[in-house]
Short mmCIF file of C-alpha atoms and ligand atoms in Angstrom, two decimals:
data_model
loop_
_atom_site.label_atom_id
_atom_site.label_comp_id
_atom_site.label_asym_id
_atom_site.label_seq_id
_atom_site.Cartn_x
_atom_site.Cartn_y
_atom_site.Cartn_z
CA MET A 1 21.41 -64.87 -12.60
CA GLY A 2 17.90 -66.34 -14.67
CA TYR A 3 14.74 -64.99 -14.00
CA LEU A 4 13.27 -67.54 -12.17
CA LYS A 5 16.56 -67.78 -9.08
CA HIS A 6 16.17 -63.35 -9.47
CA ALA A 7 12.27 -63.76 -8.86
CA LYS A 8 12.24 -66.54 -5.81
CA MET A 9 15.59 -64.23 -4.32
CA ASN A 10 13.37 -60.88 -4.61
CA THR A 11 10.57 -63.01 -2.28
CA SER A 12 13.01 -64.77 -0.06
CA PHE A 13 14.39 -60.57 0.26
CA ASN A 14 11.12 -59.35 0.85
CA LEU A 15 9.88 -61.65 3.40
CA LEU A 16 13.25 -61.43 5.47
CA GLN A 17 12.78 -57.24 5.13
CA GLU A 18 9.40 -57.81 6.54
CA GLU A 19 10.20 -60.56 9.56
CA ILE A 20 13.12 -57.76 10.07
CA LYS A 21 11.01 -55.01 10.37
CA LYS A 22 8.73 -56.80 13.38
CA CYS A 23 11.36 -58.15 15.31
CA THR A 24 11.51 -57.85 18.86
CA LYS A 25 13.97 -60.33 19.83
CA CYS A 26 15.96 -58.24 21.62
CA GLU A 27 15.51 -55.12 24.37
CA LEU A 28 16.24 -52.85 21.70
CA CYS A 29 13.18 -52.99 20.30
CA LYS A 30 11.70 -51.52 23.18
CA THR A 31 12.60 -47.95 22.85
CA ARG A 32 13.34 -47.76 19.22
CA THR A 33 10.47 -45.62 16.56
CA ASN A 34 11.29 -47.88 13.51
CA VAL A 35 13.39 -50.56 12.14
CA VAL A 36 15.77 -50.09 10.46
CA ALA A 37 16.19 -52.89 8.38
CA GLY A 38 18.39 -51.51 5.13
CA SER A 39 17.68 -49.88 1.59
CA GLY A 40 19.29 -49.73 -1.68
CA ASN A 41 18.83 -52.63 -4.23
CA PRO A 42 19.03 -56.09 -3.20
CA GLN A 43 20.57 -56.78 -6.42
CA ALA A 44 23.72 -54.60 -6.15
CA LYS A 45 27.30 -56.10 -6.65
CA ILE A 46 28.61 -54.03 -3.25
CA MET A 47 26.94 -54.03 0.47
CA LEU A 48 28.01 -51.20 3.28
CA ILE A 49 27.76 -52.41 6.45
CA GLY A 50 27.16 -49.69 9.63
CA GLU A 51 26.93 -50.15 13.02
CA GLY A 52 23.25 -48.79 14.00
CA PRO A 53 20.27 -46.42 13.19
CA GLY A 54 20.77 -42.98 15.08
CA TYR A 55 18.42 -40.43 16.01
CA TYR A 56 16.77 -39.00 11.77
CA GLU A 57 17.23 -43.10 10.95
CA ASP A 58 15.08 -44.39 14.28
CA GLN A 59 12.48 -41.66 12.70
CA LYS A 60 12.57 -42.54 8.68
CA GLY A 61 13.50 -45.96 9.24
CA VAL A 62 16.21 -45.33 6.22
CA ALA A 63 19.31 -46.55 6.49
CA PHE A 64 22.16 -43.43 6.27
CA ILE A 65 20.77 -40.11 6.35
CA GLY A 66 22.10 -38.70 8.79
CA LYS A 67 25.49 -36.25 8.82
CA SER A 68 27.23 -39.71 8.09
CA GLY A 69 24.88 -40.53 5.86
CA GLN A 70 25.25 -37.16 3.77
CA LEU A 71 29.27 -37.72 3.78
CA LEU A 72 28.72 -41.33 2.62
CA ASP A 73 26.75 -39.64 0.23
CA LYS A 74 29.36 -37.92 -1.03
CA ILE A 75 31.84 -40.20 -1.29
CA LEU A 76 29.56 -42.93 -3.09
CA ALA A 77 28.60 -40.33 -5.61
CA ALA A 78 32.70 -39.40 -6.15
CA CYS A 79 32.76 -43.02 -6.43
CA GLY A 80 29.97 -42.96 -9.24
CA PHE A 81 27.55 -45.35 -7.15
CA THR A 82 24.33 -44.69 -6.37
CA ARG A 83 22.05 -46.79 -4.06
CA GLU A 84 19.49 -47.04 -6.34
CA GLU A 85 21.92 -48.89 -8.61
CA HIS A 86 25.42 -49.97 -6.52
CA VAL A 87 24.35 -50.74 -3.15
CA PHE A 88 23.15 -52.20 -0.22
CA ILE A 89 23.11 -50.15 2.80
CA SER A 90 22.50 -52.07 5.89
CA ASN A 91 23.69 -52.46 9.69
CA ILE A 92 24.96 -54.55 12.48
CA VAL A 93 21.72 -53.95 14.77
CA LYS A 94 18.76 -52.86 12.69
CA CYS A 95 17.09 -50.64 15.92
CA ARG A 96 18.12 -47.79 16.97
CA PRO A 97 20.97 -48.03 20.48
CA PRO A 98 18.98 -45.34 23.44
CA GLU A 99 21.25 -42.50 23.18
CA ASN A 100 23.47 -44.07 19.93
CA ARG A 101 25.47 -45.81 22.57
CA ASP A 102 27.40 -48.49 21.38
CA PRO A 103 25.20 -51.91 20.44
CA THR A 104 25.76 -54.48 23.23
CA PRO A 105 27.28 -57.72 22.68
CA ALA A 106 23.52 -59.34 23.34
CA GLU A 107 21.66 -57.08 20.86
CA ARG A 108 24.77 -57.51 18.41
CA GLU A 109 24.21 -61.29 18.72
CA ALA A 110 20.69 -61.26 18.85
CA CYS A 111 20.51 -58.98 15.36
CA LEU A 112 23.47 -60.91 13.33
CA PRO A 113 21.36 -63.59 12.23
CA TYR A 114 19.42 -61.63 10.36
CA LEU A 115 22.99 -59.94 8.47
CA LEU A 116 24.21 -63.11 7.73
CA GLN A 117 20.61 -63.25 5.67
CA GLN A 118 20.74 -60.65 3.78
CA ILE A 119 24.49 -60.60 2.64
CA GLU A 120 23.64 -64.95 1.54
CA LEU A 121 19.97 -63.40 -0.52
CA ILE A 122 22.32 -60.63 -1.80
CA HIS A 123 25.21 -62.30 -2.39
CA PRO A 124 27.72 -59.27 -3.64
CA THR A 125 30.58 -59.43 -4.58
CA ILE A 126 32.50 -56.60 -2.33
CA ILE A 127 31.22 -55.65 1.36
CA ILE A 128 32.89 -52.47 2.74
CA LEU A 129 32.89 -52.51 6.39
CA LEU A 130 32.02 -49.10 8.13
CA GLY A 131 34.02 -48.69 10.89
CA ALA A 132 35.05 -50.69 13.92
CA THR A 133 31.15 -52.22 14.91
CA ALA A 134 30.91 -53.79 11.40
CA LEU A 135 34.59 -54.84 11.49
CA LYS A 136 34.44 -56.60 14.92
CA GLY A 137 30.95 -58.00 15.21
CA LEU A 138 31.02 -59.36 11.42
CA ILE A 139 34.06 -61.28 11.04
CA ASP A 140 36.29 -60.70 14.29
CA PRO A 141 36.08 -59.09 17.63
CA ARG A 142 39.85 -58.43 17.86
CA ALA A 143 40.54 -56.37 15.55
CA ARG A 144 41.40 -53.37 14.86
CA ILE A 145 40.29 -51.21 11.99
CA THR A 146 42.89 -48.70 12.25
CA LYS A 147 45.32 -51.74 11.61
CA GLU A 148 42.91 -53.38 9.03
CA ARG A 149 41.17 -50.67 6.94
CA GLY A 150 42.86 -50.41 3.59
CA GLU A 151 43.47 -54.14 3.15
CA TRP A 152 41.54 -56.11 1.22
CA ARG A 153 41.07 -59.48 3.16
CA THR A 154 38.09 -62.80 2.42
CA TRP A 155 35.43 -63.77 4.94
CA HIS A 156 33.67 -66.52 3.47
CA HIS A 157 34.38 -66.27 -0.30
CA TYR A 158 33.87 -62.40 -0.14
CA LEU A 159 35.89 -59.55 -0.50
CA VAL A 160 35.69 -57.45 2.13
CA MET A 161 37.08 -53.49 2.35
CA PRO A 162 36.85 -52.40 6.01
CA THR A 163 37.67 -49.05 5.91
CA TYR A 164 36.53 -45.89 8.69
CA HIS A 165 33.21 -45.20 9.63
CA PRO A 166 31.93 -41.38 7.94
CA SER A 167 31.50 -40.56 11.89
CA ALA A 168 34.95 -40.67 12.21
CA LEU A 169 35.79 -38.66 8.90
CA LEU A 170 33.46 -36.28 10.02
CA ARG A 171 35.07 -35.96 13.99
CA ASN A 172 38.30 -36.21 12.67
CA PRO A 173 38.96 -35.28 9.22
CA SER A 174 42.67 -35.80 8.82
CA LEU A 175 41.33 -39.87 8.15
CA LYS A 176 39.33 -38.67 4.91
CA ARG A 177 42.29 -39.06 2.67
CA PRO A 178 43.02 -42.91 4.05
CA ALA A 179 39.49 -43.27 3.53
CA TRP A 180 38.99 -41.83 -0.26
CA GLU A 181 42.21 -43.83 -0.85
CA ASP A 182 40.31 -47.02 0.53
CA PHE A 183 37.16 -46.34 -1.56
CA LYS A 184 39.35 -46.26 -4.40
CA LYS A 185 40.37 -49.62 -4.13
CA VAL A 186 36.86 -50.75 -3.84
CA VAL A 187 36.32 -48.26 -7.48
CA ALA A 188 39.14 -50.72 -8.84
CA LYS A 189 38.36 -53.80 -7.84
CA TYR A 190 34.66 -52.90 -9.27
CA ARG A 191 36.22 -52.11 -12.55
CA GLU A 192 38.16 -55.66 -12.53
CA LEU A 193 35.06 -57.93 -11.27
CA VAL A 194 31.60 -56.26 -12.16
CA ASP A 195 32.37 -53.23 -14.86
CA PRO A 196 35.28 -52.59 -16.19
CA ASN A 197 33.42 -49.85 -18.03
CA HIS A 198 32.13 -48.31 -14.27
CA PHE A 199 32.15 -44.50 -14.86
CA SER A 200 33.33 -42.38 -12.26
CA ALA A 201 34.29 -38.57 -12.69
CA HIS A 202 36.95 -38.76 -9.55
CA CYS A 203 38.49 -41.72 -9.77
N1 URA B 1 25.71 -45.22 11.76
C1 URA B 1 25.48 -45.81 10.77
O1 URA B 1 26.62 -46.87 11.31
N2 URA B 1 23.97 -46.83 10.79
C2 URA B 1 23.23 -45.84 10.16
O2 URA B 1 22.85 -46.63 9.47
C3 URA B 1 23.39 -44.49 10.60
C4 URA B 1 24.64 -43.93 10.91
FE1 SF4 B 2 15.40 -57.67 16.57
FE2 SF4 B 2 18.17 -56.85 15.79
FE3 SF4 B 2 15.91 -54.95 16.43
FE4 SF4 B 2 17.53 -56.32 18.10
S1 SF4 B 2 18.32 -54.98 17.37
S2 SF4 B 2 14.91 -55.97 18.16
S3 SF4 B 2 16.97 -58.26 17.07
S4 SF4 B 2 16.43 -56.18 14.70
#
């Protein structure tokens, strides 16, 4: 990408992030502490999409920093990916649903345009969907994560890998092995399409 295009993208992306941080388009704005607009490298080739902020994310305004986030960091480290360089992390809804309930259809619908704009501006090579809400919310409300995880699919010219949400791995450790297989496929695809020399100690 040329220098000018980069600069334009950065401006549009920063404007979008600022707009999200001020948003009052759904009821969740009333109970949130902070908007979690997404974090990482907006020029990254991998985008990770979760469900929505939990308690710690709401407190700090940063995606995936609670228990699930710590596990996600370990998985990313095993893949040789860092948040600063290789990924951008976002969610289906940017404000925490009270008591961590599932976001309602109205909330998801209100928030989805932000995610779609983030995807268009970041233009990742690989999108990783973390869990059922991300899979259903972005791609197909009838899709089942247990059936679709681990298989590449394409969505609007993007390569998508659905896998389990880290919180599912914490609840059910037997899912860790299949999830790791999914991430190994991501690393292989990253080497194929982005960086043949990508180093990771574990795969
Ligand atoms: N779970 C999510 O889905 N997203 C976060 O940002 C944190 C926990
Ligand atoms: Fe706006 Fe999304 Fe927050 Fe609702 S969840 S207030 S749509 S940013």
